[in-house]
Tab-separated table of C-alpha atoms in Angstrom:
chain	number	residue	atom	x	y	z
U	29	GLU	CA	35.845	-18.348	-37.169
U	30	ALA	CA	34.729	-14.715	-36.962
U	31	GLN	CA	34.019	-13.928	-33.352
U	32	VAL	CA	34.157	-11.590	-30.380
U	33	THR	CA	35.950	-13.155	-27.426
U	34	GLN	CA	35.406	-11.973	-23.875
U	35	ASN	CA	37.301	-13.075	-20.806
U	36	PRO	CA	36.591	-14.124	-18.196
U	37	ARG	CA	33.106	-15.634	-18.575
U	38	TYR	CA	32.486	-15.495	-14.835
U	39	LEU	CA	34.103	-13.330	-12.191
U	40	ILE	CA	33.451	-12.827	-8.493
U	41	THR	CA	35.381	-10.013	-6.864
U	42	VAL	CA	35.338	-7.789	-3.806
U	43	THR	CA	34.415	-4.137	-3.567
U	44	GLY	CA	37.271	-1.853	-4.532
U	45	LYS	CA	39.536	-4.404	-6.201
U	46	LYS	CA	40.424	-3.197	-9.688
U	47	LEU	CA	39.537	-5.552	-12.520
U	48	THR	CA	39.683	-5.707	-16.296
U	49	VAL	CA	37.380	-7.583	-18.636
U	50	THR	CA	39.014	-8.213	-21.981
U	51	CYS	CA	37.348	-8.125	-25.380
U	52	SER	CA	38.971	-9.090	-28.650
U	53	GLN	CA	37.573	-9.389	-32.181
U	54	ASN	CA	39.161	-11.010	-35.241
U	55	MET	CA	37.044	-9.351	-37.945
U	56	ASN	CA	39.017	-6.126	-38.405
U	57	HIS	CA	35.992	-4.192	-37.163
U	58	GLU	CA	36.366	-0.469	-36.510
U	59	TYR	CA	33.460	-0.127	-34.087
U	60	MET	CA	33.391	-1.760	-30.654
U	61	SER	CA	31.079	-1.286	-27.713
U	62	TRP	CA	30.363	-2.457	-24.172
U	63	TYR	CA	26.880	-3.130	-22.779
U	64	ARG	CA	25.564	-4.232	-19.440
U	65	GLN	CA	22.404	-6.296	-19.156
U	66	ASP	CA	20.244	-6.159	-16.054
U	67	PRO	CA	16.796	-7.711	-15.445
U	68	GLY	CA	14.038	-5.376	-16.574
U	69	LEU	CA	16.499	-2.836	-17.987
U	70	GLY	CA	17.624	-4.555	-21.164
U	71	LEU	CA	20.940	-3.716	-22.807
U	72	ARG	CA	22.474	-0.405	-21.789
U	73	GLN	CA	25.556	0.949	-23.475
U	74	ILE	CA	28.543	1.771	-21.283
U	75	TYR	CA	31.200	2.985	-23.727
U	76	TYR	CA	31.878	2.693	-27.414
U	77	SER	CA	34.797	3.218	-29.767
U	78	MET	CA	34.599	4.182	-33.418
U	79	ASN	CA	38.263	3.418	-34.065
U	80	VAL	CA	41.688	3.181	-32.475
U	81	GLU	CA	42.215	5.878	-29.843
U	82	VAL	CA	38.607	7.112	-30.257
U	83	THR	CA	36.244	6.337	-27.387
U	84	ASP	CA	33.029	7.903	-26.130
U	85	LYS	CA	30.564	7.525	-23.301
U	86	GLY	CA	27.348	5.599	-23.685
U	87	ASP	CA	24.305	5.792	-21.456
U	88	VAL	CA	25.827	4.416	-18.216
U	89	PRO	CA	29.588	5.195	-18.165
U	90	GLU	CA	29.988	6.014	-14.453
U	91	GLY	CA	32.475	3.733	-12.705
U	92	TYR	CA	33.966	2.348	-15.926
U	93	LYS	CA	36.945	3.092	-18.135
U	94	VAL	CA	37.925	1.793	-21.551
U	95	SER	CA	40.876	2.034	-23.883
U	96	ARG	CA	41.386	1.294	-27.579
U	97	LYS	CA	45.097	1.073	-28.256
U	98	GLU	CA	44.726	-1.607	-30.919
U	99	LYS	CA	41.928	-2.212	-33.390
U	100	ARG	CA	41.148	-5.732	-32.171
U	101	ASN	CA	41.045	-5.102	-28.398
U	102	PHE	CA	38.666	-3.049	-26.279
U	103	PRO	CA	39.109	-3.797	-22.554
U	104	LEU	CA	36.610	-2.659	-19.918
U	105	ILE	CA	38.206	-1.472	-16.686
U	106	LEU	CA	36.527	-1.153	-13.311
U	107	GLU	CA	38.943	0.850	-11.160
U	108	SER	CA	36.984	0.416	-7.918
U	109	PRO	CA	34.100	-2.004	-8.426
U	110	SER	CA	30.973	-1.650	-6.322
U	111	PRO	CA	28.045	-4.044	-5.787
U	112	ASN	CA	25.810	-2.027	-8.146
U	113	GLN	CA	28.151	-3.050	-10.960
U	114	THR	CA	27.119	-6.668	-10.516
U	115	SER	CA	25.742	-7.445	-13.948
U	116	LEU	CA	26.079	-9.381	-17.201
U	117	TYR	CA	28.436	-7.585	-19.575
U	118	PHE	CA	28.601	-7.901	-23.349
U	119	CYS	CA	31.148	-6.640	-25.819
U	120	ALA	CA	30.047	-6.087	-29.408
U	121	SER	CA	31.724	-5.045	-32.639
U	122	SER	CA	30.734	-4.051	-36.148
U	123	LEU	CA	32.457	-2.957	-39.331
U	124	SER	CA	31.819	0.700	-38.557
U	125	ASP	CA	29.406	2.905	-36.620
U	126	ARG	CA	27.658	3.543	-39.947
U	127	ASP	CA	27.012	-0.181	-40.370
U	128	PRO	CA	24.809	-1.115	-37.413
U	129	GLY	CA	23.612	-4.230	-39.205
U	130	GLY	CA	26.815	-6.032	-38.516
U	131	TYR	CA	26.840	-6.171	-34.709
U	132	THR	CA	28.537	-9.303	-33.382
U	133	PHE	CA	28.265	-9.908	-29.650
U	134	GLY	CA	30.573	-11.824	-27.369
U	135	SER	CA	29.258	-14.581	-25.094
U	136	GLY	CA	29.146	-12.343	-22.046
U	137	THR	CA	30.908	-11.898	-18.701
U	138	ARG	CA	28.897	-12.381	-15.542
U	139	LEU	CA	30.395	-10.182	-12.854
U	140	THR	CA	29.515	-10.356	-9.170
U	141	VAL	CA	30.895	-7.716	-6.796
U	142	VAL	CA	30.541	-8.562	-3.099
X	21	GLY	CA	18.312	10.738	-28.054
X	22	GLU	CA	16.427	7.756	-29.368
X	23	ASN	CA	14.069	5.888	-27.029
X	24	VAL	CA	12.760	2.398	-27.806
X	25	GLU	CA	9.809	0.856	-25.969
X	26	GLN	CA	9.193	-2.892	-26.275
X	27	HIS	CA	6.101	-4.934	-25.345
X	28	PRO	CA	5.294	-7.328	-23.891
X	29	SER	CA	8.081	-8.056	-21.422
X	30	THR	CA	7.091	-11.723	-21.293
X	31	LEU	CA	5.089	-13.817	-23.742
X	32	SER	CA	3.984	-17.424	-23.338
X	33	VAL	CA	2.546	-19.358	-26.285
X	34	GLN	CA	1.792	-22.942	-27.193
X	35	GLU	CA	3.895	-24.677	-29.800
X	36	GLY	CA	2.481	-23.948	-33.231
X	37	ASP	CA	0.914	-20.634	-32.238
X	38	SER	CA	2.082	-17.279	-33.557
X	39	ALA	CA	3.944	-14.725	-31.447
X	40	VAL	CA	4.078	-10.968	-31.960
X	41	ILE	CA	6.439	-8.536	-30.232
X	42	LYS	CA	5.973	-4.803	-30.708
X	43	CYS	CA	8.344	-1.854	-30.441
X	44	THR	CA	7.935	1.881	-30.755
X	45	TYR	CA	10.678	4.423	-31.316
X	46	SER	CA	10.880	8.150	-30.757
X	47	ASP	CA	13.293	9.522	-33.366
X	48	SER	CA	11.552	9.803	-36.735
X	49	ALA	CA	14.980	9.943	-38.418
X	50	SER	CA	15.871	6.391	-37.329
X	51	ASN	CA	16.337	4.287	-40.431
X	52	TYR	CA	17.444	0.819	-39.378
X	53	PHE	CA	15.618	-1.622	-37.101
X	54	PRO	CA	17.208	-4.966	-36.192
X	55	TRP	CA	15.898	-7.771	-34.020
X	56	TYR	CA	18.182	-9.890	-31.848
X	57	LYS	CA	17.606	-13.264	-30.224
X	58	GLN	CA	19.422	-14.121	-27.016
X	59	GLU	CA	19.458	-17.739	-25.952
X	60	LEU	CA	20.317	-18.717	-22.408
X	61	GLY	CA	24.008	-18.220	-21.653
X	62	LYS	CA	24.775	-16.599	-24.999
X	63	GLY	CA	25.147	-13.161	-26.480
X	64	PRO	CA	22.419	-11.608	-28.663
X	65	GLN	CA	22.387	-12.672	-32.307
X	66	LEU	CA	20.850	-10.791	-35.202
X	67	ILE	CA	17.868	-12.693	-36.633
X	68	ILE	CA	16.239	-10.176	-38.967
X	69	ASP	CA	16.380	-6.482	-39.734
X	70	ILE	CA	14.508	-3.897	-41.770
X	71	ARG	CA	15.419	-0.519	-43.202
X	72	SER	CA	13.132	2.474	-43.339
X	73	ASN	CA	12.531	2.232	-47.082
X	74	VAL	CA	10.812	-1.151	-46.665
X	75	GLY	CA	7.485	-1.936	-44.984
X	76	GLU	CA	7.868	-5.659	-44.445
X	77	LYS	CA	10.537	-8.334	-44.597
X	78	LYS	CA	10.172	-12.070	-44.213
X	79	ASP	CA	12.598	-14.910	-43.578
X	80	GLN	CA	10.946	-18.307	-43.304
X	81	ARG	CA	8.915	-18.294	-40.076
X	82	ILE	CA	9.902	-14.805	-38.953
X	83	ALA	CA	8.828	-11.475	-40.355
X	84	VAL	CA	9.210	-7.845	-39.393
X	85	THR	CA	6.841	-5.016	-40.248
X	86	LEU	CA	7.546	-1.293	-40.039
X	87	ASN	CA	5.084	1.586	-39.814
X	88	LYS	CA	7.118	4.781	-40.165
X	89	THR	CA	4.123	7.061	-39.703
X	90	ALA	CA	3.256	5.542	-36.357
X	91	LYS	CA	6.919	4.913	-35.507
X	92	HIS	CA	6.470	1.314	-34.589
X	93	PHE	CA	7.775	-2.026	-35.811
X	94	SER	CA	6.909	-5.594	-34.932
X	95	LEU	CA	8.403	-9.076	-34.994
X	96	HIS	CA	6.121	-11.909	-36.044
X	97	ILE	CA	7.016	-15.552	-35.468
X	98	THR	CA	4.675	-18.151	-36.980
X	99	GLU	CA	4.420	-21.858	-36.137
X	100	THR	CA	6.453	-21.358	-32.988
X	101	GLN	CA	8.717	-24.150	-31.773
X	102	PRO	CA	10.281	-24.760	-28.332
X	103	GLU	CA	13.667	-23.691	-29.724
X	104	ASP	CA	12.199	-20.235	-30.347
X	105	SER	CA	12.172	-19.762	-26.557
X	106	ALA	CA	14.617	-16.933	-25.844
X	107	VAL	CA	14.830	-13.237	-25.050
X	108	TYR	CA	14.198	-11.016	-28.066
X	109	PHE	CA	15.457	-7.443	-28.348
X	110	CYS	CA	14.409	-4.807	-30.840
X	111	ALA	CA	16.652	-1.844	-31.619
X	112	ALA	CA	16.655	1.387	-33.597
X	113	TYR	CA	19.516	3.248	-35.265
X	114	PRO	CA	19.290	7.008	-35.671
X	115	PRO	CA	21.512	8.258	-38.512
X	116	ARG	CA	22.844	11.130	-36.447
X	117	GLY	CA	23.992	8.804	-33.705
X	118	SER	CA	26.740	6.243	-33.531
X	119	THR	CA	24.966	3.474	-31.709
X	120	LEU	CA	21.966	1.197	-31.627
X	121	THR	CA	19.350	1.870	-28.951
X	122	PHE	CA	17.791	-1.334	-27.626
X	123	GLY	CA	14.404	-2.105	-26.178
X	124	LYS	CA	14.245	-3.786	-22.775
X	125	GLY	CA	13.619	-7.224	-24.221
X	126	THR	CA	10.826	-9.801	-24.394
X	127	MET	CA	11.154	-13.243	-22.876
X	128	LEU	CA	9.323	-15.665	-25.180
X	129	LEU	CA	8.420	-19.079	-23.796
X	130	VAL	CA	7.069	-21.682	-26.204
X	131	SER	CA	5.482	-24.640	-24.453
X	132	PRO	CA	5.349	-28.053	-26.178
């Protein structure tokens, strides 16, 4: 089944403790992206990647890092999480950045930073 | 960059009524406009989309209209059912950019 898999689905952590949220897709998509969803603010893009070793900042990149060493994986790294990063996170992928019609989203990761 | 405004933020209708969600965009060069449905506990899923060379597209009970001159597009759901209850997002894709810009979402509640 074609899908985007995020792990974990739920995570509670403490301020300052480094964490990684994994994202993997099995569709050979070039383009991958991370969004955070907050009430009243909709979906805001954190980082995106147009291909292996190519990443770029979205609208809200502060406090996050990403890497794209392999085509299928696009982990989101929070080096020193803070409470304002408590949010619902989604990873998405599509065939390429020139094919926005093919966005597939993961099921989300709900992160709580205390 | 592109800016997408979406209204209303919440919409309550009775089963069988029609629902309309409206979005405006700022970049006249944007040429692709998808709509996503997000059910509780799930990621957004594409339900319908329209490209700038088309004024209207229909798929069973849902339709999307696009007015390029006014830079707005709308989602129309007819004969609403309780399973239509979800958050709906519109988005716009500017050809110069590499990403979709989303509206803030509309929570649709369909009461039996």
